[in-house]
Coordinates of C-alpha atoms and ligand atoms in Angstrom, one line a residue:
M74 CA 29.5 116.4 65.1
S75 CA 26.9 114.3 65.1
K76 CA 28.0 110.4 65.5
I77 CA 26.3 108.5 62.4
I78 CA 25.7 105.1 61.5
L79 CA 24.6 104.2 58.0
T80 CA 25.4 100.5 56.2
G81 CA 22.9 98.0 54.7
D82 CA 22.2 95.0 53.2
R83 CA 21.4 93.4 49.5
P84 CA 18.4 91.3 49.7
T85 CA 19.5 88.6 47.5
G86 CA 18.9 85.8 50.7
R87 CA 18.4 85.5 53.9
L88 CA 21.9 87.0 56.4
H89 CA 24.4 84.5 57.2
V90 CA 26.9 84.4 59.9
G91 CA 29.3 86.3 57.8
H92 CA 26.9 88.9 57.7
Y93 CA 26.7 88.4 62.1
V94 CA 30.3 88.8 62.1
G95 CA 31.3 90.8 59.8
S96 CA 28.7 94.0 60.3
L97 CA 25.6 92.4 62.2
R98 CA 26.7 91.7 65.7
R99 CA 29.1 95.1 65.5
R100 CA 25.4 97.2 64.6
V101 CA 23.4 96.0 67.3
E102 CA 26.7 96.1 70.0
L103 CA 26.6 100.2 68.7
Q104 CA 23.3 100.6 68.9
N105 CA 22.8 99.1 72.4
S106 CA 26.5 101.4 73.6
G107 CA 24.2 104.8 73.4
E108 CA 27.4 106.5 71.6
Y109 CA 25.9 107.3 68.7
D110 CA 23.4 110.5 67.7
K111 CA 21.5 108.6 64.9
I112 CA 22.1 104.6 63.1
Y113 CA 20.4 104.1 59.6
I114 CA 20.3 100.3 58.3
M115 CA 19.8 100.4 54.8
I116 CA 17.8 97.0 52.7
A117 CA 19.9 97.7 50.0
D118 CA 17.0 96.6 47.2
A119 CA 17.8 99.6 44.6
Q120 CA 21.2 98.0 44.6
A121 CA 20.5 94.1 44.4
L122 CA 18.7 94.9 41.4
T123 CA 21.8 96.0 39.5
D124 CA 22.9 92.3 38.8
N125 CA 19.2 90.9 39.4
A126 CA 17.8 93.3 37.3
D127 CA 15.9 90.3 35.1
N128 CA 14.2 88.8 39.0
P129 CA 12.9 91.4 40.8
E130 CA 10.6 88.9 42.7
K131 CA 13.7 87.6 44.5
V132 CA 14.4 91.2 45.6
R133 CA 11.0 91.7 46.1
Q134 CA 11.1 88.1 48.4
N135 CA 14.2 88.9 50.4
I136 CA 13.1 92.2 51.7
V137 CA 11.9 90.9 54.3
E138 CA 13.6 88.2 55.2
V139 CA 16.0 90.7 56.1
A140 CA 14.2 92.9 58.0
L141 CA 13.6 89.5 59.7
D142 CA 17.3 88.6 60.7
Y143 CA 17.7 92.3 61.4
L144 CA 15.1 92.5 63.9
S145 CA 16.2 88.7 65.8
C146 CA 20.1 89.7 66.0
G147 CA 18.7 92.8 68.5
L148 CA 18.4 95.7 66.4
D149 CA 15.7 98.2 67.9
P150 CA 13.8 100.0 65.9
E151 CA 12.6 102.1 68.8
K152 CA 17.2 103.1 68.0
S153 CA 17.9 101.9 65.3
T154 CA 16.1 103.9 61.8
L155 CA 15.6 100.2 59.7
F156 CA 14.5 101.3 55.7
I157 CA 14.0 99.8 52.6
Q158 CA 16.3 101.8 50.2
S159 CA 14.4 102.4 46.9
M160 CA 12.2 104.1 49.0
I161 CA 14.2 107.4 48.5
P162 CA 14.1 108.7 45.5
E163 CA 16.4 111.4 46.6
L164 CA 19.5 109.1 46.8
T165 CA 19.3 108.0 42.8
E166 CA 18.9 111.8 42.1
L167 CA 22.5 112.3 44.3
T168 CA 23.4 109.7 42.1
F169 CA 22.7 111.3 39.3
Y170 CA 25.2 114.4 40.2
Y171 CA 28.1 112.1 41.8
M172 CA 28.3 110.4 38.7
N173 CA 30.3 113.7 37.2
L174 CA 33.1 113.2 39.3
V175 CA 34.1 109.3 38.7
T176 CA 36.2 108.6 35.6
V177 CA 35.2 105.6 34.0
S178 CA 38.9 104.1 35.2
R179 CA 38.2 104.2 38.5
L180 CA 35.7 102.4 38.4
Q181 CA 37.6 99.7 37.0
R182 CA 40.1 99.7 39.4
N183 CA 38.2 98.9 41.8
P184 CA 39.2 95.7 43.0
T185 CA 35.9 94.6 44.8
V186 CA 34.1 95.5 41.9
K187 CA 35.9 93.8 39.7
S188 CA 35.8 90.0 41.8
E189 CA 32.6 90.7 42.1
I190 CA 32.1 90.8 38.2
Q191 CA 34.6 87.8 37.5
M192 CA 32.4 85.6 40.2
R193 CA 28.9 87.2 37.9
N194 CA 31.1 85.6 34.8
F195 CA 29.9 89.2 33.6
E196 CA 32.9 89.2 31.0
A197 CA 31.6 91.8 28.4
S198 CA 28.2 92.4 29.1
I199 CA 27.9 94.6 32.5
P200 CA 24.8 96.3 33.0
V201 CA 25.8 100.2 33.4
G202 CA 24.3 100.4 37.1
F203 CA 26.0 97.0 38.5
F204 CA 29.6 98.7 37.2
T205 CA 28.8 102.5 39.2
Y206 CA 27.3 100.9 41.8
P207 CA 30.0 101.8 44.1
I208 CA 29.3 105.9 43.5
S209 CA 24.9 105.0 44.2
Q210 CA 27.3 103.6 48.0
A211 CA 28.5 106.8 48.0
A212 CA 25.3 108.6 47.8
D213 CA 23.5 106.2 50.4
I214 CA 26.5 107.1 53.1
T215 CA 26.7 110.7 52.0
A216 CA 22.3 111.0 52.4
F217 CA 22.9 110.5 55.8
K218 CA 26.2 112.4 56.7
A219 CA 27.0 109.4 58.2
T220 CA 30.3 109.7 60.4
T221 CA 31.3 105.8 60.3
V222 CA 30.1 102.9 57.9
P223 CA 30.0 99.7 59.8
V224 CA 31.2 97.0 57.4
G225 CA 33.3 94.2 56.5
E226 CA 36.5 94.5 54.4
D227 CA 34.5 93.6 50.8
Q228 CA 33.9 97.1 51.3
M229 CA 37.3 99.1 52.0
P230 CA 37.0 99.8 48.5
M231 CA 33.7 101.1 48.3
L232 CA 34.5 104.0 51.7
E233 CA 38.0 104.9 49.3
Q234 CA 35.9 105.9 46.8
C235 CA 33.0 107.1 48.6
K236 CA 35.8 109.7 50.3
E237 CA 37.2 110.9 47.1
I238 CA 34.0 111.5 45.7
V239 CA 33.0 113.6 49.1
H240 CA 36.5 115.6 48.6
K241 CA 36.2 116.5 44.9
F242 CA 32.8 117.4 45.4
N243 CA 33.6 120.0 48.8
T244 CA 36.3 121.0 46.5
V245 CA 34.3 122.1 43.8
Y246 CA 31.3 123.1 45.2
G247 CA 32.0 124.2 48.8
E248 CA 31.5 122.2 51.5
A249 CA 27.7 120.2 51.9
L250 CA 29.4 116.7 52.5
V251 CA 30.5 114.9 55.3
E252 CA 32.9 112.4 55.1
P253 CA 32.9 108.8 56.4
E254 CA 34.7 106.4 58.3
I255 CA 34.8 102.8 58.0
L256 CA 34.9 100.7 61.4
L257 CA 36.1 97.6 60.8
P258 CA 36.1 94.1 62.6
D259 CA 38.7 94.0 65.2
N260 CA 39.1 90.5 65.0
K261 CA 40.8 89.0 61.6
A262 CA 38.5 86.3 61.5
C263 CA 35.8 88.2 61.4
M264 CA 37.3 90.5 57.9
R265 CA 35.8 87.8 55.9
L266 CA 35.0 85.0 57.0
P267 CA 35.7 82.0 54.6
G268 CA 32.5 80.2 53.1
T269 CA 32.4 76.3 54.8
D270 CA 33.9 75.1 51.7
G271 CA 36.6 76.7 52.2
K272 CA 36.1 79.3 49.8
A273 CA 37.2 82.7 50.3
K274 CA 34.1 84.6 51.0
M275 CA 31.2 83.2 52.8
S276 CA 28.8 84.8 50.0
K277 CA 25.1 84.8 49.2
S278 CA 25.8 84.2 46.2
L279 CA 28.5 81.0 46.1
N280 CA 25.9 78.3 48.1
N281 CA 28.2 78.3 50.9
C282 CA 26.6 79.7 53.6
I283 CA 24.9 79.1 57.4
Y284 CA 22.5 81.2 57.7
L285 CA 21.1 83.3 60.9
A286 CA 17.9 81.5 59.9
D287 CA 19.0 77.6 59.7
T288 CA 17.7 74.9 61.6
P289 CA 19.5 73.2 64.5
E290 CA 19.8 70.1 61.9
E291 CA 20.7 72.1 59.3
V292 CA 23.4 74.4 61.3
K293 CA 25.2 70.4 62.7
K294 CA 25.0 69.4 58.8
K295 CA 27.2 72.1 57.6
V296 CA 29.6 72.2 59.9
M297 CA 29.7 68.6 59.9
S298 CA 30.9 68.7 56.0
M299 CA 32.7 71.8 56.3
Y300 CA 36.4 72.2 54.9
T301 CA 39.2 71.7 57.1
D302 CA 43.0 70.7 56.2
P303 CA 43.3 67.8 53.5
D304 CA 46.1 66.6 54.6
H305 CA 44.6 65.8 58.6
I306 CA 44.0 61.9 58.1
R307 CA 44.6 60.0 60.9
I308 CA 43.9 62.0 64.5
E309 CA 47.9 61.5 65.2
D310 CA 48.6 63.9 62.2
P311 CA 49.4 66.9 63.3
G312 CA 46.9 69.7 61.4
K313 CA 47.5 73.1 60.1
L314 CA 45.4 76.0 61.2
E315 CA 45.8 78.2 57.9
G316 CA 42.8 77.5 55.5
N317 CA 41.2 75.5 58.2
C318 CA 38.0 77.3 58.3
V319 CA 37.0 75.5 61.5
F320 CA 40.0 77.0 63.3
T321 CA 38.7 80.3 61.8
Y322 CA 35.4 80.1 62.6
L323 CA 35.9 79.2 66.1
D324 CA 38.2 82.5 66.0
A325 CA 35.2 84.5 64.4
F326 CA 32.7 82.9 67.7
C327 CA 34.3 81.2 70.1
K328 CA 34.4 82.9 74.0
T329 CA 36.7 81.3 76.8
E330 CA 33.3 80.6 78.4
H331 CA 32.9 78.1 76.1
F332 CA 35.2 75.9 77.1
A333 CA 34.0 75.3 80.4
E334 CA 30.5 74.8 78.9
F335 CA 31.2 72.7 76.5
L336 CA 35.1 71.6 76.2
P337 CA 36.7 71.4 79.8
E338 CA 40.1 69.8 79.3
Y339 CA 41.0 72.7 77.4
N340 CA 41.1 76.0 79.2
N341 CA 41.3 77.6 75.8
L342 CA 41.5 78.2 71.9
S343 CA 45.3 78.5 72.1
E344 CA 45.0 75.2 74.0
L345 CA 42.6 73.8 71.3
K346 CA 45.1 74.9 68.5
E347 CA 48.5 74.1 70.1
H348 CA 46.7 70.3 70.2
Y349 CA 45.7 70.0 66.9
Q350 CA 49.2 70.8 65.9
R351 CA 50.7 68.8 67.4
G352 CA 49.5 66.1 66.5
G353 CA 46.2 63.0 68.6
L354 CA 43.4 65.8 67.7
G355 CA 40.4 64.6 65.5
D356 CA 38.1 67.2 63.0
V357 CA 35.3 65.4 64.5
K358 CA 36.1 66.0 68.1
V359 CA 36.2 70.2 66.6
K360 CA 33.4 70.5 64.5
K361 CA 30.8 69.1 67.2
F362 CA 32.6 72.3 69.8
L363 CA 32.2 74.7 67.1
N364 CA 28.3 72.9 66.5
Q365 CA 27.8 73.7 70.4
V366 CA 29.1 76.8 69.6
L367 CA 27.4 78.4 66.6
Q368 CA 24.0 76.6 68.7
A369 CA 24.7 79.0 71.6
E370 CA 25.2 82.0 69.7
L371 CA 22.4 81.2 67.2
E372 CA 19.6 80.1 69.2
P373 CA 18.1 83.5 70.5
I374 CA 18.3 84.5 66.9
R375 CA 16.7 82.7 66.4
Q376 CA 14.1 82.6 69.1
R377 CA 13.6 86.1 68.2
R378 CA 12.8 85.5 64.8
K379 CA 10.5 82.4 65.2
E380 CA 8.6 85.2 67.4
W381 CA 8.8 88.3 64.7
E382 CA 7.4 85.7 61.7
K383 CA 4.5 85.7 63.6
N384 CA 3.7 89.9 62.6
I385 CA 5.0 89.9 59.2
P386 CA 2.5 92.9 59.1
A387 CA 4.7 95.3 62.4
V388 CA 7.6 94.3 60.1
Y389 CA 6.2 95.9 57.1
E390 CA 5.0 99.0 59.2
I391 CA 8.7 99.3 60.9
L392 CA 10.3 99.4 57.4
K393 CA 7.8 101.9 56.3
K394 CA 8.2 103.6 59.4
G395 CA 12.1 104.5 58.9
S396 CA 11.4 104.6 55.2
E397 CA 9.5 107.7 55.4
E398 CA 11.7 109.2 58.1
A399 CA 15.2 108.3 55.6
Q400 CA 13.5 110.5 53.1
K401 CA 13.2 113.7 55.0
V402 CA 17.0 113.2 55.8
A403 CA 17.5 112.6 52.5
A404 CA 15.6 115.5 50.9
Q405 CA 17.5 117.9 53.0
T406 CA 21.2 116.1 52.2
L407 CA 19.7 116.8 48.4
Q408 CA 18.7 120.5 49.7
D409 CA 22.2 121.5 50.6
V410 CA 23.4 119.4 48.1
K411 CA 21.7 120.9 44.8
N412 CA 22.4 124.6 46.8
A413 CA 25.9 123.6 46.9
M414 CA 26.1 123.1 43.1
K415 CA 23.9 126.0 42.6
I416 CA 20.8 124.1 41.6
N417 CA 18.5 126.3 43.0
Y418 CA 17.0 128.5 40.2
F419 CA 13.7 129.2 42.0
D420 CA 15.5 130.4 45.3
D421 CA 18.0 132.7 45.1
N422 CA 16.9 136.2 44.2
N423 CA 20.6 136.9 43.4
L424 CA 20.3 135.3 40.0
I425 CA 16.8 136.8 38.9
K426 CA 18.7 139.8 40.0
E427 CA 22.0 139.4 38.1
Q428 CA 20.0 138.4 34.7
V429 CA 17.4 141.5 34.8
E430 CA 20.4 143.2 35.5
K431 CA 22.0 141.4 32.1
Y432 CA 18.3 142.4 29.9
K433 CA 18.5 146.0 31.6
Ligands
ATP83 P1 25.9 89.2 48.0 O1 26.1 88.4 47.3 O2 24.3 89.4 47.4 O3 26.4 90.4 47.6 P2 27.1 88.7 50.3 O4 26.5 87.7 51.2 O5 28.7 89.4 49.9 O6 25.9 89.1 48.6 P3 26.1 92.0 50.7 O7 24.8 91.9 51.4 O8 27.1 92.2 49.7 O9 26.4 90.5 51.2 O10 26.9 92.4 52.2 C1 26.6 93.2 53.7 C2 27.7 93.5 54.6 O11 28.4 92.0 54.9 C3 29.2 94.1 53.8 O12 29.4 95.3 55.1 C4 29.7 93.0 53.8 O13 31.1 93.9 54.1 C5 29.4 91.5 55.2 N1 29.9 90.5 54.6 C6 29.2 89.8 53.5 N2 29.7 88.9 53.7 C7 30.8 88.9 54.7 C8 31.8 87.6 54.7 N3 31.8 86.2 54.2 N4 32.9 87.9 56.3 C9 32.2 89.1 56.7 N5 31.4 90.1 56.4 C10 30.9 90.3 55.3
MG84 MG1 28.3 91.0 48.4

């Protein structure tokens, strides 16, 4: 069986370092590993509209921002198909058929949807499109017969729901869909990177992000004002690592080489952590080190972004070509789905014969 990747992001803002460690960095590695037959990366504008219906301009503006972030992180249009969700009408059609396979109570139990509804203060006024977005996400994944979906931990319930839809579809109509596997980051800190404010998740909607496109000064300012251990007041005090996002970020970004380069008094992160817990290591010193680590990781991304920013028409051209290619693949899957459901009235000679017999 082919190995196929599908993943993507909502164009609700520029991408941040949470996206990077949760999914983007992995995608680039997988792309360059040469182990995958096809890689589809989707800018989920239709999904972004489910909770931004009154602000289509925000979605429209952010499509190119996300594409620039993709290209600057090393996604390569020669190796990966970059496309825009709304350019593939087949995805909507698949969603419509899958809706019949999911109950309202099942959707209400989806923990990610639950917490997102709370976060957006929707309460009783949840847009139907938002409520059903896990179904549309199942359409996105299955349309490309994806076997692997590299995402952050918040997407686990979506993948579960998708697998259930595939299972139900294949049981009721016959095997037409492929069951995908989630690929989570192998480092715990990367599964759900907290915000700079210490909140559980760095998220575009919570305004607690370090963006990939931030300037060196912006990154430094955000790092220096990051949430640490509130009880670590004097340098001599022992510090806590739990909930201390400076250390979570170091877990996500720091490589052993960084110590030789920026902080040679320590050999590795364990030594730094031990010193912090023992007492005698100040937050400012750790933050300065984190800033250097982040700058080292982000600088090449920034440089590549600057190059692509000079050629915006080429970015749109990449998305157009990718969307055309993706549309053909989705159209084939939709045909398979309709054949399995026997929604193929004009292609099925047996159906005509049956009806002729009936009226003889
Ligand atoms: P929004 O607030 O609009 O939902 P978001 O910041 O949550 O935006 P998404 O576009 O929903 O971003 O997520 C895109 C991908 O990035 C998903 O695979 C998701 O799991 C991953 N991701 C998002 N935030 C984080 C994070 N803080 N840590 C790890 N992965 C993340
Ligand atoms: Mg999200």
